[in-house]
mmCIF file with all atom_site columns, C-alpha atoms in Angstrom:
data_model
loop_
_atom_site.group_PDB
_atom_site.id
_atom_site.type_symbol
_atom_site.label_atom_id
_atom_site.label_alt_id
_atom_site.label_comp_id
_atom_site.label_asym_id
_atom_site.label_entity_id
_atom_site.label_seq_id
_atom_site.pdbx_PDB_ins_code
_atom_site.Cartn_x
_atom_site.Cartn_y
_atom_site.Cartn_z
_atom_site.occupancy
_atom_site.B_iso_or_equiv
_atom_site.pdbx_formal_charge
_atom_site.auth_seq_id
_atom_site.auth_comp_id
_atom_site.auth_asym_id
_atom_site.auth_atom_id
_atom_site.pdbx_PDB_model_num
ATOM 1   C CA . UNK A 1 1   ? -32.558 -8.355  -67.780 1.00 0.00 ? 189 UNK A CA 1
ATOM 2   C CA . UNK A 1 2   ? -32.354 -12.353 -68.060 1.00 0.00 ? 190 UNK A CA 1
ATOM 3   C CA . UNK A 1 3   ? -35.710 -12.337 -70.010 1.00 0.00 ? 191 UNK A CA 1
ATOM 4   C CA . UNK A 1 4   ? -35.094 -9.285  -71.895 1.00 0.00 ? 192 UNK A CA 1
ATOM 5   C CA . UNK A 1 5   ? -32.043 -10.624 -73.137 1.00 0.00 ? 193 UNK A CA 1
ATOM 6   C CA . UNK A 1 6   ? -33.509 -13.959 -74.064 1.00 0.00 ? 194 UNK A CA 1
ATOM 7   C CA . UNK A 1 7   ? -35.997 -12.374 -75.924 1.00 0.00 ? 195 UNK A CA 1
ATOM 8   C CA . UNK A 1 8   ? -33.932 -10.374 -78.256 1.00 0.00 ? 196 UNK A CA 1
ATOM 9   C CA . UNK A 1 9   ? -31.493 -13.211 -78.906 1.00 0.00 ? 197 UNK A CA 1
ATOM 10  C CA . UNK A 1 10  ? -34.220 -15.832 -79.334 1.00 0.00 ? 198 UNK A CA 1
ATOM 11  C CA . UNK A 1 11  ? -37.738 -14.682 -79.702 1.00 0.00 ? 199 UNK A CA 1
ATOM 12  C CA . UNK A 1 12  ? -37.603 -12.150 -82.345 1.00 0.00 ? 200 UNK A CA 1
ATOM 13  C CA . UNK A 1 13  ? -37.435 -8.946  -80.091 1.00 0.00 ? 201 UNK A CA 1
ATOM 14  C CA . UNK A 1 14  ? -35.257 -6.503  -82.412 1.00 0.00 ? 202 UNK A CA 1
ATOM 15  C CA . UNK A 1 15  ? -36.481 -3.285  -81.303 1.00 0.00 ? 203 UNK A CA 1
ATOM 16  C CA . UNK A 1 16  ? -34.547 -4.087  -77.751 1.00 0.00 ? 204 UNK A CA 1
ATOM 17  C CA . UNK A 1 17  ? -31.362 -3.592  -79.655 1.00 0.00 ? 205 UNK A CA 1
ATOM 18  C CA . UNK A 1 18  ? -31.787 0.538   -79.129 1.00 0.00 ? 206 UNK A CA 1
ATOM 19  C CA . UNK A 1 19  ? -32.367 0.184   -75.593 1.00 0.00 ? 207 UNK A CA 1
ATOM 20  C CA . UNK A 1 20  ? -29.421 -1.877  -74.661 1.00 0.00 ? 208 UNK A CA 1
ATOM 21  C CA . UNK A 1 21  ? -27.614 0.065   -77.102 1.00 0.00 ? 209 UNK A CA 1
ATOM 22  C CA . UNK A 1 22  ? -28.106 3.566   -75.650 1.00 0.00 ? 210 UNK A CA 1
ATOM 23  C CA . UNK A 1 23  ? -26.755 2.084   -71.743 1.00 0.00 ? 211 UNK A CA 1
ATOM 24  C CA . UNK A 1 24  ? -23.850 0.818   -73.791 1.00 0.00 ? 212 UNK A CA 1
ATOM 25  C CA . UNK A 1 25  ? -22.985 3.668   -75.985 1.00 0.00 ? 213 UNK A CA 1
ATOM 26  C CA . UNK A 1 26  ? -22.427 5.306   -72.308 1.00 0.00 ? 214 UNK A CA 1
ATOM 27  C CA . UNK A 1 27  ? -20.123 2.507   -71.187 1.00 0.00 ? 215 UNK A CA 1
ATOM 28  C CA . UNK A 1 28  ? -18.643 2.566   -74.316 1.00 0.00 ? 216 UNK A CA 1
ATOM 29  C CA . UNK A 1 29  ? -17.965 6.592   -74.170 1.00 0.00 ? 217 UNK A CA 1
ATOM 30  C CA . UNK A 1 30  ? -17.090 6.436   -70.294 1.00 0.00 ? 218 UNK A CA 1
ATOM 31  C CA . UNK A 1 31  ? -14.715 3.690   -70.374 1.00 0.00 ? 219 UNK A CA 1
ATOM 32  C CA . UNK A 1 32  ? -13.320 3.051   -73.774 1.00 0.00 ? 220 UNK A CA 1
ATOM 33  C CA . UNK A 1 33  ? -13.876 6.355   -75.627 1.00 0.00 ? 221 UNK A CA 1
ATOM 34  C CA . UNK A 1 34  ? -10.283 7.274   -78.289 1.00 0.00 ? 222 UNK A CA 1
ATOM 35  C CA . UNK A 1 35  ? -9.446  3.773   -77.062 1.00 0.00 ? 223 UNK A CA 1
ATOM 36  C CA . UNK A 1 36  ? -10.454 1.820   -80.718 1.00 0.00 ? 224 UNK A CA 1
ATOM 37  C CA . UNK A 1 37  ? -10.604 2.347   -84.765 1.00 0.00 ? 225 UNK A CA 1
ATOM 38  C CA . UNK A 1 38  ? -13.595 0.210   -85.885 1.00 0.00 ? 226 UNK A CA 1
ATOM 39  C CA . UNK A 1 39  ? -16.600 -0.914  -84.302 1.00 0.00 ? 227 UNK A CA 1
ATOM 40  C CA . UNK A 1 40  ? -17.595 -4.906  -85.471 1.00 0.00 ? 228 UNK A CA 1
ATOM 41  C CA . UNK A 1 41  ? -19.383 -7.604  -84.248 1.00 0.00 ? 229 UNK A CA 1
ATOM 42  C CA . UNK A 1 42  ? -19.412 -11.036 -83.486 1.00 0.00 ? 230 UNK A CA 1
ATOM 43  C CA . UNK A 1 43  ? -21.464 -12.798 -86.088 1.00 0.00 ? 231 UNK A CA 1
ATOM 44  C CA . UNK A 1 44  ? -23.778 -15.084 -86.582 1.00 0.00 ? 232 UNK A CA 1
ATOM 45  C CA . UNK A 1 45  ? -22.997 -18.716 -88.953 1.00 0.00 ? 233 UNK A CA 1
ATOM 46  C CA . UNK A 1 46  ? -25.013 -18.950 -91.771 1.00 0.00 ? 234 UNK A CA 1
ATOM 47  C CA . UNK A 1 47  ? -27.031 -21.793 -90.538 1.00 0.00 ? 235 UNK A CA 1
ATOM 48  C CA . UNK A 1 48  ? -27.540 -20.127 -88.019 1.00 0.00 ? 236 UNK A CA 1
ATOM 49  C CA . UNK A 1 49  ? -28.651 -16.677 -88.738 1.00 0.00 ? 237 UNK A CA 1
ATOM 50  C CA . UNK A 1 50  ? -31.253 -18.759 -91.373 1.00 0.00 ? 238 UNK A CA 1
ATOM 51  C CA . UNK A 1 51  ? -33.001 -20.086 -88.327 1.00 0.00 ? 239 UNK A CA 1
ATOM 52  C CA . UNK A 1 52  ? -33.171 -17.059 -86.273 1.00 0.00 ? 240 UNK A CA 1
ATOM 53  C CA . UNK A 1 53  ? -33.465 -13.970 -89.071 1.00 0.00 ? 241 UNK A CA 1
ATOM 54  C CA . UNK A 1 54  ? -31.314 -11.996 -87.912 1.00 0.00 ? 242 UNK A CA 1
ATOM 55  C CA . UNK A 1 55  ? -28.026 -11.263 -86.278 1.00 0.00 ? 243 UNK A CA 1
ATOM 56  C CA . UNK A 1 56  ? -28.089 -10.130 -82.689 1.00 0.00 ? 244 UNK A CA 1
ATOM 57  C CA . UNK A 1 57  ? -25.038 -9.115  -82.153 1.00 0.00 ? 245 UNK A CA 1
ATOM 58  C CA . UNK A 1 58  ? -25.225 -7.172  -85.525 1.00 0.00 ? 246 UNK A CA 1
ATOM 59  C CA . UNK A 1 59  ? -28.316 -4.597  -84.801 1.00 0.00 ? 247 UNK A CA 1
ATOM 60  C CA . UNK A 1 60  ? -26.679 -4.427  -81.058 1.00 0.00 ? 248 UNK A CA 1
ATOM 61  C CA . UNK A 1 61  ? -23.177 -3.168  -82.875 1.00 0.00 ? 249 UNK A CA 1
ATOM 62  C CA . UNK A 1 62  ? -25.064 -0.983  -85.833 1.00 0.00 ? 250 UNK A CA 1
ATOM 63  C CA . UNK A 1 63  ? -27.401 0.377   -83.017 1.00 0.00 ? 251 UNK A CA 1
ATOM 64  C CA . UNK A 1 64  ? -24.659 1.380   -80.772 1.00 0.00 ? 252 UNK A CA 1
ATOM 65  C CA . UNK A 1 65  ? -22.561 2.729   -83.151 1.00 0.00 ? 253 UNK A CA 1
ATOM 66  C CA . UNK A 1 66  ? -25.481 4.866   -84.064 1.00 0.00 ? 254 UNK A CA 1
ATOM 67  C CA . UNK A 1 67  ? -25.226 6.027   -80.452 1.00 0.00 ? 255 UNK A CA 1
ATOM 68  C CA . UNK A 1 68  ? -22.020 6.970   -80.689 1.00 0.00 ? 256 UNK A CA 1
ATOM 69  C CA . UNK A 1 69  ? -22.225 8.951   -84.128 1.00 0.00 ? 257 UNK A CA 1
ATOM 70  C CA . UNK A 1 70  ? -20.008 6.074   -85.713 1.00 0.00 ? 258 UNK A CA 1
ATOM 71  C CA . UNK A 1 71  ? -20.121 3.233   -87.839 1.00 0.00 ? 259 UNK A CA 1
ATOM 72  C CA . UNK A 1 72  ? -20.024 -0.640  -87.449 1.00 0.00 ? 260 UNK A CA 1
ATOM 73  C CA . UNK A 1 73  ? -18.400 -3.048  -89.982 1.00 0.00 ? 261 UNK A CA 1
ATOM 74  C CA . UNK A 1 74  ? -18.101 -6.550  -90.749 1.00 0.00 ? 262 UNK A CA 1
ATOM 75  C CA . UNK A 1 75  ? -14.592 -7.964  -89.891 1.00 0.00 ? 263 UNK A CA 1
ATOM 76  C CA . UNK A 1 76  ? -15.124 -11.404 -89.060 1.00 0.00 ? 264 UNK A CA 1
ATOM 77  C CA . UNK A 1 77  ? -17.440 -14.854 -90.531 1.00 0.00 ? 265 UNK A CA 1
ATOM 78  C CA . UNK A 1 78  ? -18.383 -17.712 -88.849 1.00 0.00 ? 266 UNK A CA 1
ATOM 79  C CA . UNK A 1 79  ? -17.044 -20.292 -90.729 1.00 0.00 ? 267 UNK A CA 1
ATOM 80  C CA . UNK A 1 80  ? -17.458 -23.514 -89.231 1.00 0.00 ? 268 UNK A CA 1
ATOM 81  C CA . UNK A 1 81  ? -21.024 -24.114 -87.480 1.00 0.00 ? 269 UNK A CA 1
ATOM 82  C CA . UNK A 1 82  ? -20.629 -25.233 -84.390 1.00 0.00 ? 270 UNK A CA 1
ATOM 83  C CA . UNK A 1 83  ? -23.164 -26.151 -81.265 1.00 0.00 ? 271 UNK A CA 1
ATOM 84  C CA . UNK A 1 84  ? -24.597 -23.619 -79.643 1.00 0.00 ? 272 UNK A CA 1
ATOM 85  C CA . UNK A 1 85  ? -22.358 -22.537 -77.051 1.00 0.00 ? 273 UNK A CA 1
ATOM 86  C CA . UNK A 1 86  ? -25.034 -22.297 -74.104 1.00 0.00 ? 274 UNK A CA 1
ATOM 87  C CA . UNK A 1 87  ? -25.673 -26.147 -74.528 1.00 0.00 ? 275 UNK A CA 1
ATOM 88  C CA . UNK A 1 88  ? -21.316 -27.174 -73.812 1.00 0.00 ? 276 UNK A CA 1
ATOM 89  C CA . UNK A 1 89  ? -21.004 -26.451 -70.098 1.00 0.00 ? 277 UNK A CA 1
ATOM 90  C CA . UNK A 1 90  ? -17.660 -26.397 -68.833 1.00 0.00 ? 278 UNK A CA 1
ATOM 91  C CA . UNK A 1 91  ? -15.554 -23.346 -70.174 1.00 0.00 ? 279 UNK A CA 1
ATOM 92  C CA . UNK A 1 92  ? -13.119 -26.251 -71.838 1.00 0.00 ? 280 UNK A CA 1
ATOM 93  C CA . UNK A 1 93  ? -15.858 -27.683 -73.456 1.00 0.00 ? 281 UNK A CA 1
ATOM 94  C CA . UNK A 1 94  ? -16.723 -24.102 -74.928 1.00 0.00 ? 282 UNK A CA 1
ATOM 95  C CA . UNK A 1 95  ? -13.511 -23.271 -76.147 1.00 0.00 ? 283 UNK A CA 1
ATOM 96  C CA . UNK A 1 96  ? -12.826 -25.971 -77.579 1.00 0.00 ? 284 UNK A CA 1
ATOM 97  C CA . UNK A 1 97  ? -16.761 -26.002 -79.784 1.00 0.00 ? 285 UNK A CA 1
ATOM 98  C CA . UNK A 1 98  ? -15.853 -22.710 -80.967 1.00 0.00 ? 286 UNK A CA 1
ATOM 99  C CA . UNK A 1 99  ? -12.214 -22.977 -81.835 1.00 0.00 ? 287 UNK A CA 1
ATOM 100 C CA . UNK A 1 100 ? -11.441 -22.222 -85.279 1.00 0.00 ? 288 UNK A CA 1
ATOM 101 C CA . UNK A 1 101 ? -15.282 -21.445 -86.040 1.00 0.00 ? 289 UNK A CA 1
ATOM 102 C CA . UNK A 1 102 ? -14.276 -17.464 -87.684 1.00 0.00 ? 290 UNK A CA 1
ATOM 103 C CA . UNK A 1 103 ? -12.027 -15.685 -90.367 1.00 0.00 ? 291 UNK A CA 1
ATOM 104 C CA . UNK A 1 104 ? -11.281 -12.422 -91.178 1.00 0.00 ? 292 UNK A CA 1
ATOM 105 C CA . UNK A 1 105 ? -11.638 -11.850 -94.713 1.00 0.00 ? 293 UNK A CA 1
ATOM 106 C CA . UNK A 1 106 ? -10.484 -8.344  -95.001 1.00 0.00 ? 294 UNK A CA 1
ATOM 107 C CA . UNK A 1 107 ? -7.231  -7.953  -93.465 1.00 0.00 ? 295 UNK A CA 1
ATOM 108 C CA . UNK A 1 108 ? -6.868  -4.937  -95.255 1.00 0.00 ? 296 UNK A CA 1
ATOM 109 C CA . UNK A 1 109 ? -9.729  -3.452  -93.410 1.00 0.00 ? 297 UNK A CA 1
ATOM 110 C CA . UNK A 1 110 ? -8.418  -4.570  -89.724 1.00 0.00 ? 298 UNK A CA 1
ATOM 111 C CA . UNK A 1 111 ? -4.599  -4.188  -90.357 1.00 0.00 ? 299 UNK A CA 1
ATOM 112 C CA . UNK A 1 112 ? -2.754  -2.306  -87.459 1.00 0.00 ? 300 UNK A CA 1
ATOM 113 C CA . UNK A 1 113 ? -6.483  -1.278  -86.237 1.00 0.00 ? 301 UNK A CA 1
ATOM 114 C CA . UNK A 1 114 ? -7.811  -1.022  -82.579 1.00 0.00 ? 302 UNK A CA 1
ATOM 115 C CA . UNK A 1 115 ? -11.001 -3.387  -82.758 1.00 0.00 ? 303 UNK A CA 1
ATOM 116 C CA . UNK A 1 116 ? -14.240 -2.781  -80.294 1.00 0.00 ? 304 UNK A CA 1
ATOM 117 C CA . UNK A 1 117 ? -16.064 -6.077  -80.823 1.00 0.00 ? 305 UNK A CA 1
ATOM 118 C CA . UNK A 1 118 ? -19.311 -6.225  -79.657 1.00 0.00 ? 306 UNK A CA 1
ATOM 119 C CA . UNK A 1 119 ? -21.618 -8.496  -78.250 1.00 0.00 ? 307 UNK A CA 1
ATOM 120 C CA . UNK A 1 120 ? -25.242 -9.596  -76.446 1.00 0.00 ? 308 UNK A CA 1
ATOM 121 C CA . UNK A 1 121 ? -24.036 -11.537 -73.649 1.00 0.00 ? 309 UNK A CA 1
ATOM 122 C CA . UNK A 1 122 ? -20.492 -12.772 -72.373 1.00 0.00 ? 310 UNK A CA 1
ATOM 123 C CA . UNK A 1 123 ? -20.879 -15.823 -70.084 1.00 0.00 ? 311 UNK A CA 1
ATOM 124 C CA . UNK A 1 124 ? -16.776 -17.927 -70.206 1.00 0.00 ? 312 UNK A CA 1
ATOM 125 C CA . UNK A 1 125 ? -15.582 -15.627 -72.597 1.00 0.00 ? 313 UNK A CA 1
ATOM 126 C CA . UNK A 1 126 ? -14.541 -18.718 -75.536 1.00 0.00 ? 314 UNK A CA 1
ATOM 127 C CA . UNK A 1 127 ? -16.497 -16.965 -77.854 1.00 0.00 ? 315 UNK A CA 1
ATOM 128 C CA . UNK A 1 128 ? -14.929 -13.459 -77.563 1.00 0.00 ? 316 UNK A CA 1
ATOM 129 C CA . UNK A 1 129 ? -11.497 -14.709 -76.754 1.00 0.00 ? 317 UNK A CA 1
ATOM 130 C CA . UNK A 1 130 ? -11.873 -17.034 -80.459 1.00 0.00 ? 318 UNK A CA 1
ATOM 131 C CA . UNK A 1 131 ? -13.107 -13.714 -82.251 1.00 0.00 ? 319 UNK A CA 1
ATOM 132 C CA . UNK A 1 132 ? -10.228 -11.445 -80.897 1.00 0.00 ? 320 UNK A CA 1
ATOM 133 C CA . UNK A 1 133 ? -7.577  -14.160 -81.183 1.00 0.00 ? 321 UNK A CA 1
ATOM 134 C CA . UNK A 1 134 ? -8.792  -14.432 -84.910 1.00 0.00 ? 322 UNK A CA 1
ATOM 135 C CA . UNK A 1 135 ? -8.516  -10.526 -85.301 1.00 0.00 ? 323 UNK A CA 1
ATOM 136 C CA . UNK A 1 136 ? -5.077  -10.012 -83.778 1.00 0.00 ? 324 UNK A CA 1
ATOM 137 C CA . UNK A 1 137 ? -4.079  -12.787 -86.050 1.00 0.00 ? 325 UNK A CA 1
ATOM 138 C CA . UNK A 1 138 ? -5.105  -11.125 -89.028 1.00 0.00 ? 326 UNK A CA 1
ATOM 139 C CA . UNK A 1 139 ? -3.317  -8.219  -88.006 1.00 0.00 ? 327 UNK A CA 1
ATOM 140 C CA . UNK A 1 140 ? -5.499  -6.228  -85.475 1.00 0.00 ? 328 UNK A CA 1
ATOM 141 C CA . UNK A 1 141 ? -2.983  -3.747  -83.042 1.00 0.00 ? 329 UNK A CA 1
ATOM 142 C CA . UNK A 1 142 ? -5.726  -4.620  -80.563 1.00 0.00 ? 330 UNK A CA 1
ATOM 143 C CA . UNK A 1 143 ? -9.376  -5.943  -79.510 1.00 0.00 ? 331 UNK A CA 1
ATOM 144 C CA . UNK A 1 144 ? -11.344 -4.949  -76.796 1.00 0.00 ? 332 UNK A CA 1
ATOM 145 C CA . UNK A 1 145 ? -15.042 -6.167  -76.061 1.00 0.00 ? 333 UNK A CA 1
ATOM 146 C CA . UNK A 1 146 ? -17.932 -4.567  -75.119 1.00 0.00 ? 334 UNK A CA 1
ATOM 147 C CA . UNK A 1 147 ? -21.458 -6.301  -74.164 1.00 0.00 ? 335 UNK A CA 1
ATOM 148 C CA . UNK A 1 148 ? -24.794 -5.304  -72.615 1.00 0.00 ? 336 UNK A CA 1
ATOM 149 C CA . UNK A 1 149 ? -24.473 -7.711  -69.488 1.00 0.00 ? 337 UNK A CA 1
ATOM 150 C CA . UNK A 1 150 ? -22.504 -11.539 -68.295 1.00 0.00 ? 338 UNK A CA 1
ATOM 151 C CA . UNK A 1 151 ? -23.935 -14.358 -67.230 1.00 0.00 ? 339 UNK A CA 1
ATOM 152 C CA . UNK A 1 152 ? -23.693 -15.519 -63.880 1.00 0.00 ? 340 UNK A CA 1
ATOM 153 C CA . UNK A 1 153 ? -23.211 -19.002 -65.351 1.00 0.00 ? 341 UNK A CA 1
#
């Protein structure tokens, strides 16, 4: 799953994104189904998603939502560029890289919603923990998070 994972994120492997998002469609309808409004992301900076392509986390969301005869929207940006959070260790370390990093520019879209963000991989949780604190901020009711596995790291 390791490699399969890696691939997608880093090598160009895009066509994954319907596999892993048919096992978590069923999560998603076992465990969390009536339970949120929208379906997002967690997204990509622009420097970023230059280098790579695409946005992982992006065709994962659109593909699951797909899945689950629904829709996936943009409700946050990555800002602020920051280092990539596999290279900062210690869970301090990556909350504090990523702090601040996203916006929501469309309160209007999120207000008093139920948010299921999604993404590839959760290893300390910084990076899902920055994007729902961000939401709920912007006026989110509430954010739960859905991804295809977790590190062991």
């Amino acid at each position: 799953m390791r490699e399969s994972l890696l691939r997608f994120k880093f090598n160009g492997a895009t066509g994954n994104a319907s596999v892993y998002a048919e096992y978590l469609a069923k999560c998603i309808s076992a465990e969390l189904s009536g339970r949120y409004d929208l379906i997002s992301w967690v997204p990509l900076s622009k420097k970023r998603y230059k280098e790579r392509g695409y946005d992982q986390a992006m065709l994962l969301a659109m593909a699951t939502a797909l899945e689950l005869d629904d829709v996936a929207v943009s409700t946050l940006e990555k800002t602020v560029h920051v280092k990539k959070q596999s290279t900062m260790g210690s869970p301090e370390k990556r909350r504090a890289n990523i702090s601040g990093a996203y916006s929501a520019p469309d309160r209007e879209l999120i207000q008093g919603k139920r948010i299921l963000l999604i993404d590839d991989i959760v290893t300390s949780g910084s990076t899902l923990s920055e994007c729902a604190r961000t939401l709920r901020a912007a006026g989110a009711a509430e954010v739960l998070c859905a991804t295809v596995a977790r590190s062991r790291d």
